[in-house]
């Protein structure tokens, strides 16, 4: 490890957290309907869709609207992917996807996962990228943020029956947040060298006289929303390691910033919504501390290098360079990947499969924690709220009152729903990976044997269930088992968690908001932050420890003993 | 307090009975109410079967059988904890039950005629029956006095042997079944069928028979059941991960891992904590009609406290002398003491005490003195002796008797005393106005600090008094309450409670009269006095057998203690998991990947010993924590933040660290064999 490396990590945090404060305030203004600079356009959408944006919805109506939108778009995307051969903007004449791959991909983008079982350059047309995938990158991100806004309102209100209007939330978030930031970011990326064009290839003549066709397309725009909306679906298979997606160290830092900033701004927005900014800052601090530990830990593991190479004297200075782009270097690569797994973005600028076992274990563990550091846009926020509810529920009794969070009593109903969500996540990750590893189909998908192979499979199921979309690489994912299995994991991981959370929001919204007193459990300050981190690790992570031990941990100790796979 | 206090934590007769009960409680049908322990029981049975199978096949069976034994012990320790808690409640209930002998009631067949009655066994009485109770009779069931006045010995329910008066009409008309008439006779209308009398309900509540899970317990049970399922998934899927890695796990090993990870500690102690909470209330001679009320007591934000008896001593006491112009204070004190020689009221005695304390005046009562008693007419009292005449009394009456108006300073002093919430008495000797005595409502010592402590816990105190606003404000300021209700009526008490509740706060109050019933019912915690009316007792959700309104504060503390204990043990139980991973995971994987032995940071001496140590720790910790569960974690009024910090350190951090030491010690002990 070097001082520069640590300083780089500190710089990323400084830039992200510094921007999260004003952005959070702005987000709160959007959620409260106070941002109106595109009001005529906004109102036009409502008129066109016949939506009365002032009509507030109960949690069921909100959830139904969200689900309905997701179902329609899932179906639409499925159709586009199957029929892309016949659709416009297909200069490469790419054939339609197979049913299983189309299902997997549609599920992936409808759930903000962006797991890519397909090879983008070869299996998806430019038109499908732009009108299928990129649209979903906006929509699924906006839907996630909308759900978070609904949860925030549940705490901001006292004894309310409604959580806001989903269509209004979706429109405002897209119009006032995602679109403007994406456009500005895309312009900056174009300036930095990302292509943005409808043509599919440029033909280059190499020095040897050969011709080479290089895939290009509307990259910059997709890149911007890919990071901003914590989507992660790369235009190219190499994702952000590809020079057209991520040309240089500056764009790398910028993209790293983009993928973290909304996640960290949401708790700040929450603080403003509940008129108690310290509450938001406490949640943000818990997110930031875990992520920072992850960044430093992964960097340390990579910087220490491969002991086997060190032993025979061929180790590169500065650590393990395998799978990394020289233009980024080790700290920027590890920070990017950890940020992308801590946010359910899943983008990569280097390959986790090539990391040291412990460095690969950290992104895996961050995903298993439930994607709360800061997690996907919206989903990270509402998931950490679930953990906050668990924290006050378990430890809150210790101040001698029945548990409450922000003046809302946490009772059987909330705990039941929260536990349901945790169960679904645990079930899909562990049962999915555990089952795949004993089937023939699952085993043939693995690129490596031993604990490394176990990690590949566990990583895939974790990534899908937690809606991250990050791939450990090495795994051949386009099989019946994995296309359908991981597709289902993505859908359940998203909606079987989100709907109970909205139900919790509905239940909490209806409760009176009790005034704070000296007897109230303090949910700000270092003590609560420490407690929250402890609960996230114990309730969110411990159940995965036995499997992780057989994967990256075993590999780590085997590697130290000179055994590789 | 009561004799029940003397039940020691592990009294042998309770323990013997509990040991039997803990076996009976293994019945899976009843154990299903407790999902964590139920799962443990199933797993124990599975491991036992695996052990027996190994035995029959002549395979090594010692390890599975030892694991099975400890798993069974885990279950039994859990049921034992509950049985002990119930046993302590039962022991208290027995003292109550003595009161409920099978009395014969005198059922009046033609009520106005007291001579005509039919002897009827008490259990055959119904609501609405009219019975006659005479001196020496046991009152057969709960009822309302409709005729007569009598003194009743209620020691059976209150432990207080001084008889109390019960009479028709008014606030003292309720009688309790099982209590005994000491004098006179009563005609009682029965208000409860057999089996549902106050005493019956108390017994069943104390025994825990009617115990229903409280809302918070239900929620906690869901969390525990959920965690159990989560870890069940983790352990079952481990079979797949193991198969891939080339590890075949045996049933005892998986069972040990599962039982160590699921929250057996809190699962085993949860109901004992609840029963013990009710029990602690009973020890304070308070019976809650539901566990829910105890929980609510912990949540209370505002206490409505009666001024008299709770905040002040109830009797006004002399606190200062104010001599008139040209009079020495000593002279005034002397006259006051003389005037009070014949006054046996607490107020009169307090004047003598003050005179003695301040000026060491100890007047002898002359033998031939003529005592002038207080009369409503003169509103004065005093002593005439050897031509000397001392008087004290209401200011205007004394002035009138002396035919003077006093000077300005005197009038001012009298007004000032009145404004401070005290009562001025004018004193004269031989027709000369000497000055004033201030009779003050004395605030109990230490109560102000207590209220401050409550404020530190976020609880507001509200003084309820019939006094006028001026007096109430003065006493409220002195006692340090946050608010007061002056000239209190049942209606404005009710209005106040509703107002506070509409702000989302929980209110506790106590009351005794029928007119308190609406407010008692409206309050989140309503403590009715045992001496109160039946209506009040029905409306409240707790009954204070000592009829001591100050207990409201203790009740809140007991509620908080219950919740703190539950939270502390939950946190401890969950925090324990980390160390168990470090014990068990290396042990079960080391066969496949010997390098994983590096995770054995406790250096446990063998895989079997590591697993066994974790299982044994997991079982023993339940027993070790039983006393804490029954006695409760001490509540400290230090504010929520400080309390959380303290408890989180002890039970959270302690919960992470303690098992490392415990497991290591057990491993060392096992190494000796």
Tab-separated table of N, CA and C in Angstrom, chain B residues 160-240:
chain	number	residue	atom	x	y	z
B	160	UNK	N	-52.076	-6.347	54.443
B	160	UNK	CA	-52.189	-5.280	55.433
B	160	UNK	C	-53.253	-5.688	56.443
B	161	UNK	N	-52.875	-5.798	57.728
B	161	UNK	CA	-53.830	-6.405	58.653
B	161	UNK	C	-54.822	-5.415	59.249
B	162	UNK	N	-54.545	-4.110	59.168
B	162	UNK	CA	-55.504	-3.154	59.730
B	162	UNK	C	-56.810	-3.203	58.946
B	163	UNK	N	-57.949	-3.388	59.639
B	163	UNK	CA	-59.218	-3.496	58.918
B	163	UNK	C	-59.561	-2.193	58.203
B	164	UNK	N	-60.291	-2.315	57.139
B	164	UNK	CA	-60.741	-1.137	56.418
B	164	UNK	C	-62.259	-1.096	56.444
B	165	UNK	N	-62.804	0.108	56.313
B	165	UNK	CA	-64.254	0.267	56.363
B	165	UNK	C	-64.835	0.088	54.968
B	166	UNK	N	-65.899	-0.672	54.909
B	166	UNK	CA	-66.632	-0.830	53.645
B	166	UNK	C	-68.071	-0.437	53.889
B	167	UNK	N	-68.614	0.376	53.015
B	167	UNK	CA	-69.996	0.810	53.243
B	167	UNK	C	-70.713	1.009	51.921
B	168	UNK	N	-72.014	0.994	51.995
B	168	UNK	CA	-72.816	1.174	50.794
B	168	UNK	C	-72.655	2.597	50.291
B	169	UNK	N	-72.651	2.737	48.972
B	169	UNK	CA	-72.524	4.055	48.368
B	169	UNK	C	-71.116	4.579	48.507
B	170	UNK	N	-70.788	5.591	47.744
B	170	UNK	CA	-69.483	6.221	47.859
B	170	UNK	C	-68.376	5.389	47.255
B	171	UNK	N	-67.147	5.726	47.619
B	171	UNK	CA	-65.990	5.131	46.978
B	171	UNK	C	-65.465	3.913	47.708
B	172	UNK	N	-66.131	3.503	48.766
B	172	UNK	CA	-65.605	2.354	49.505
B	172	UNK	C	-66.609	1.215	49.535
B	173	UNK	N	-67.242	1.004	48.411
B	173	UNK	CA	-68.339	0.046	48.405
B	173	UNK	C	-67.928	-1.323	47.860
B	174	UNK	N	-66.673	-1.437	47.354
B	174	UNK	CA	-66.288	-2.714	46.752
B	174	UNK	C	-65.736	-3.666	47.813
B	175	UNK	N	-66.165	-4.908	47.761
B	175	UNK	CA	-65.564	-5.912	48.633
B	175	UNK	C	-64.976	-7.019	47.763
B	176	UNK	N	-63.953	-7.665	48.313
B	176	UNK	CA	-63.234	-8.667	47.560
B	176	UNK	C	-63.480	-10.029	48.182
B	177	UNK	N	-63.746	-10.998	47.313
B	177	UNK	CA	-63.950	-12.348	47.801
B	177	UNK	C	-62.718	-12.844	48.532
B	178	UNK	N	-62.922	-13.567	49.638
B	178	UNK	CA	-61.789	-14.107	50.374
B	178	UNK	C	-61.382	-13.237	51.548
B	179	UNK	N	-61.910	-12.026	51.610
B	179	UNK	CA	-61.589	-11.171	52.759
B	179	UNK	C	-62.638	-11.404	53.848
B	180	UNK	N	-62.301	-10.963	55.066
B	180	UNK	CA	-63.140	-11.353	56.205
B	180	UNK	C	-63.742	-10.142	56.913
B	181	UNK	N	-65.021	-10.275	57.259
B	181	UNK	CA	-65.706	-9.209	57.994
B	181	UNK	C	-65.299	-9.276	59.468
B	182	UNK	N	-64.877	-8.127	60.014
B	182	UNK	CA	-64.461	-8.121	61.405
B	182	UNK	C	-65.616	-7.695	62.310
B	183	UNK	N	-66.442	-6.798	61.812
B	183	UNK	CA	-67.540	-6.318	62.651
B	183	UNK	C	-68.771	-6.055	61.798
B	184	UNK	N	-69.881	-5.932	62.456
B	184	UNK	CA	-71.144	-5.530	61.810
B	184	UNK	C	-71.564	-6.482	60.693
B	185	UNK	N	-72.346	-5.950	59.782
B	185	UNK	CA	-72.856	-6.796	58.700
B	185	UNK	C	-72.959	-6.010	57.411
B	186	UNK	N	-73.003	-6.696	56.312
B	186	UNK	CA	-73.140	-6.059	54.999
B	186	UNK	C	-74.097	-6.872	54.155
B	187	UNK	N	-74.826	-6.191	53.288
B	187	UNK	CA	-75.561	-6.885	52.234
B	187	UNK	C	-74.824	-6.579	50.938
B	188	UNK	N	-74.420	-7.657	50.259
B	188	UNK	CA	-73.522	-7.497	49.115
B	188	UNK	C	-74.183	-8.047	47.860
B	189	UNK	N	-74.073	-7.292	46.794
B	189	UNK	CA	-74.526	-7.787	45.487
B	189	UNK	C	-73.300	-8.344	44.764
B	190	UNK	N	-73.377	-9.639	44.424
B	190	UNK	CA	-72.215	-10.306	43.821
B	190	UNK	C	-71.971	-9.771	42.407
B	191	UNK	N	-70.715	-9.455	42.105
B	191	UNK	CA	-70.417	-8.880	40.784
B	191	UNK	C	-69.567	-9.793	39.906
B	192	UNK	N	-69.157	-10.941	40.446
B	192	UNK	CA	-68.335	-11.812	39.604
B	192	UNK	C	-68.738	-13.261	39.811
B	193	UNK	N	-68.822	-14.007	38.730
B	193	UNK	CA	-69.097	-15.435	38.833
B	193	UNK	C	-67.891	-16.142	39.433
B	194	UNK	N	-68.134	-17.338	39.926
B	194	UNK	CA	-67.042	-18.115	40.486
B	194	UNK	C	-65.976	-18.337	39.415
B	195	UNK	N	-64.729	-18.264	39.803
B	195	UNK	CA	-63.643	-18.507	38.860
B	195	UNK	C	-63.180	-17.247	38.154
B	196	UNK	N	-63.981	-16.185	38.227
B	196	UNK	CA	-63.523	-14.972	37.569
B	196	UNK	C	-63.460	-13.812	38.553
B	197	UNK	N	-63.392	-14.140	39.822
B	197	UNK	CA	-63.299	-13.071	40.800
B	197	UNK	C	-61.911	-12.460	40.725
B	198	UNK	N	-61.808	-11.356	41.398
B	198	UNK	CA	-60.543	-10.641	41.428
B	198	UNK	C	-59.408	-11.545	41.897
B	199	UNK	N	-59.703	-12.294	42.956
B	199	UNK	CA	-58.679	-13.170	43.514
B	199	UNK	C	-58.303	-14.277	42.526
B	200	UNK	N	-59.330	-14.835	41.874
B	200	UNK	CA	-59.059	-15.882	40.882
B	200	UNK	C	-58.160	-15.362	39.779
B	201	UNK	N	-58.519	-14.157	39.316
B	201	UNK	CA	-57.738	-13.603	38.219
B	201	UNK	C	-56.308	-13.321	38.663
B	202	UNK	N	-56.203	-12.823	39.894
B	202	UNK	CA	-54.865	-12.555	40.397
B	202	UNK	C	-54.029	-13.814	40.442
B	203	UNK	N	-54.649	-14.879	40.928
B	203	UNK	CA	-53.911	-16.136	41.051
B	203	UNK	C	-53.454	-16.620	39.681
B	204	UNK	N	-54.386	-16.597	38.727
B	204	UNK	CA	-53.998	-17.143	37.426
B	204	UNK	C	-52.967	-16.245	36.745
B	205	UNK	N	-53.077	-14.928	36.976
B	205	UNK	CA	-52.084	-14.032	36.379
B	205	UNK	C	-50.712	-14.262	36.990
B	206	UNK	N	-50.717	-14.400	38.299
B	206	UNK	CA	-49.447	-14.573	38.991
B	206	UNK	C	-48.809	-15.891	38.612
B	207	UNK	N	-49.641	-16.902	38.450
B	207	UNK	CA	-49.100	-18.215	38.092
B	207	UNK	C	-48.628	-18.272	36.652
B	208	UNK	N	-49.073	-17.328	35.879
B	208	UNK	CA	-48.667	-17.333	34.476
B	208	UNK	C	-49.575	-18.171	33.608
B	209	UNK	N	-50.645	-18.715	34.205
B	209	UNK	CA	-51.521	-19.598	33.442
B	209	UNK	C	-52.232	-18.825	32.330
B	210	UNK	N	-52.588	-17.589	32.642
B	210	UNK	CA	-53.337	-16.824	31.655
B	210	UNK	C	-52.426	-15.934	30.832
B	211	UNK	N	-51.141	-16.251	30.908
B	211	UNK	CA	-50.198	-15.358	30.264
B	211	UNK	C	-50.364	-15.391	28.753
B	212	UNK	N	-50.626	-14.245	28.203
B	212	UNK	CA	-50.606	-14.151	26.749
B	212	UNK	C	-49.390	-13.347	26.363
B	213	UNK	N	-48.871	-13.651	25.195
B	213	UNK	CA	-47.681	-12.910	24.766
B	213	UNK	C	-48.037	-11.443	24.556
B	214	UNK	N	-47.156	-10.593	24.988
B	214	UNK	CA	-47.377	-9.157	24.807
B	214	UNK	C	-46.987	-8.770	23.376
B	215	UNK	N	-47.432	-7.607	22.908
B	215	UNK	CA	-47.140	-7.225	21.517
B	215	UNK	C	-45.645	-7.257	21.200
B	216	UNK	N	-44.854	-6.752	22.115
B	216	UNK	CA	-43.422	-6.738	21.839
B	216	UNK	C	-42.837	-8.144	21.836
B	217	UNK	N	-43.368	-8.991	22.708
B	217	UNK	CA	-42.901	-10.387	22.722
B	217	UNK	C	-43.247	-11.087	21.420
B	218	UNK	N	-44.447	-10.793	20.907
B	218	UNK	CA	-44.856	-11.409	19.639
B	218	UNK	C	-43.893	-10.989	18.538
B	219	UNK	N	-43.592	-9.694	18.501
B	219	UNK	CA	-42.690	-9.189	17.472
B	219	UNK	C	-41.309	-9.822	17.616
B	220	UNK	N	-40.857	-9.914	18.857
B	220	UNK	CA	-39.531	-10.489	19.089
B	220	UNK	C	-39.512	-11.962	18.679
B	221	UNK	N	-40.608	-12.651	18.970
B	221	UNK	CA	-40.701	-14.053	18.575
B	221	UNK	C	-40.615	-14.213	17.071
B	222	UNK	N	-41.224	-13.263	16.345
B	222	UNK	CA	-41.152	-13.321	14.877
B	222	UNK	C	-39.707	-13.144	14.427
B	223	UNK	N	-39.031	-12.195	15.044
B	223	UNK	CA	-37.621	-11.979	14.686
B	223	UNK	C	-36.815	-13.247	14.953
B	224	UNK	N	-37.044	-13.854	16.113
B	224	UNK	CA	-36.277	-15.047	16.473
B	224	UNK	C	-36.603	-16.209	15.544
B	225	UNK	N	-37.889	-16.342	15.217
B	225	UNK	CA	-38.269	-17.410	14.294
B	225	UNK	C	-37.638	-17.159	12.928
B	226	UNK	N	-37.639	-15.901	12.505
B	226	UNK	CA	-37.040	-15.546	11.220
B	226	UNK	C	-35.552	-15.864	11.197
B	227	UNK	N	-34.872	-15.494	12.276
B	227	UNK	CA	-33.440	-15.777	12.349
B	227	UNK	C	-33.189	-17.275	12.312
B	228	UNK	N	-34.054	-18.014	12.997
B	228	UNK	CA	-33.916	-19.468	13.004
B	228	UNK	C	-34.012	-20.012	11.581
B	229	UNK	N	-34.975	-19.477	10.823
B	229	UNK	CA	-35.128	-19.923	9.437
B	229	UNK	C	-33.918	-19.545	8.600
B	230	UNK	N	-33.429	-18.326	8.799
B	230	UNK	CA	-32.258	-17.869	8.037
B	230	UNK	C	-31.083	-18.818	8.266
B	231	UNK	N	-30.857	-19.162	9.534
B	231	UNK	CA	-29.714	-20.033	9.816
B	231	UNK	C	-29.997	-21.476	9.395
B	232	UNK	N	-31.262	-21.843	9.397
B	232	UNK	CA	-31.622	-23.168	8.893
B	232	UNK	C	-31.250	-23.251	7.410
B	233	UNK	N	-31.567	-22.192	6.670
B	233	UNK	CA	-31.190	-22.163	5.251
B	233	UNK	C	-29.673	-22.250	5.122
B	234	UNK	N	-28.982	-21.474	5.948
B	234	UNK	CA	-27.517	-21.461	5.855
B	234	UNK	C	-26.939	-22.850	6.110
B	235	UNK	N	-27.494	-23.555	7.088
B	235	UNK	CA	-26.927	-24.859	7.453
B	235	UNK	C	-27.320	-25.928	6.435
B	236	UNK	N	-28.576	-25.899	5.985
B	236	UNK	CA	-29.006	-26.922	5.026
B	236	UNK	C	-28.267	-26.753	3.700
B	237	UNK	N	-28.124	-25.509	3.237
B	237	UNK	CA	-27.435	-25.308	1.954
B	237	UNK	C	-25.953	-25.625	2.060
B	238	UNK	N	-25.454	-25.590	3.279
B	238	UNK	CA	-24.036	-25.921	3.470
B	238	UNK	C	-23.746	-27.341	2.982
B	239	UNK	N	-24.771	-28.171	3.006
B	239	UNK	CA	-24.600	-29.537	2.503
B	239	UNK	C	-24.156	-29.493	1.037
B	240	UNK	N	-24.785	-28.597	0.267
B	240	UNK	CA	-24.417	-28.456	-1.145
B	240	UNK	C	-23.007	-27.935	-1.319
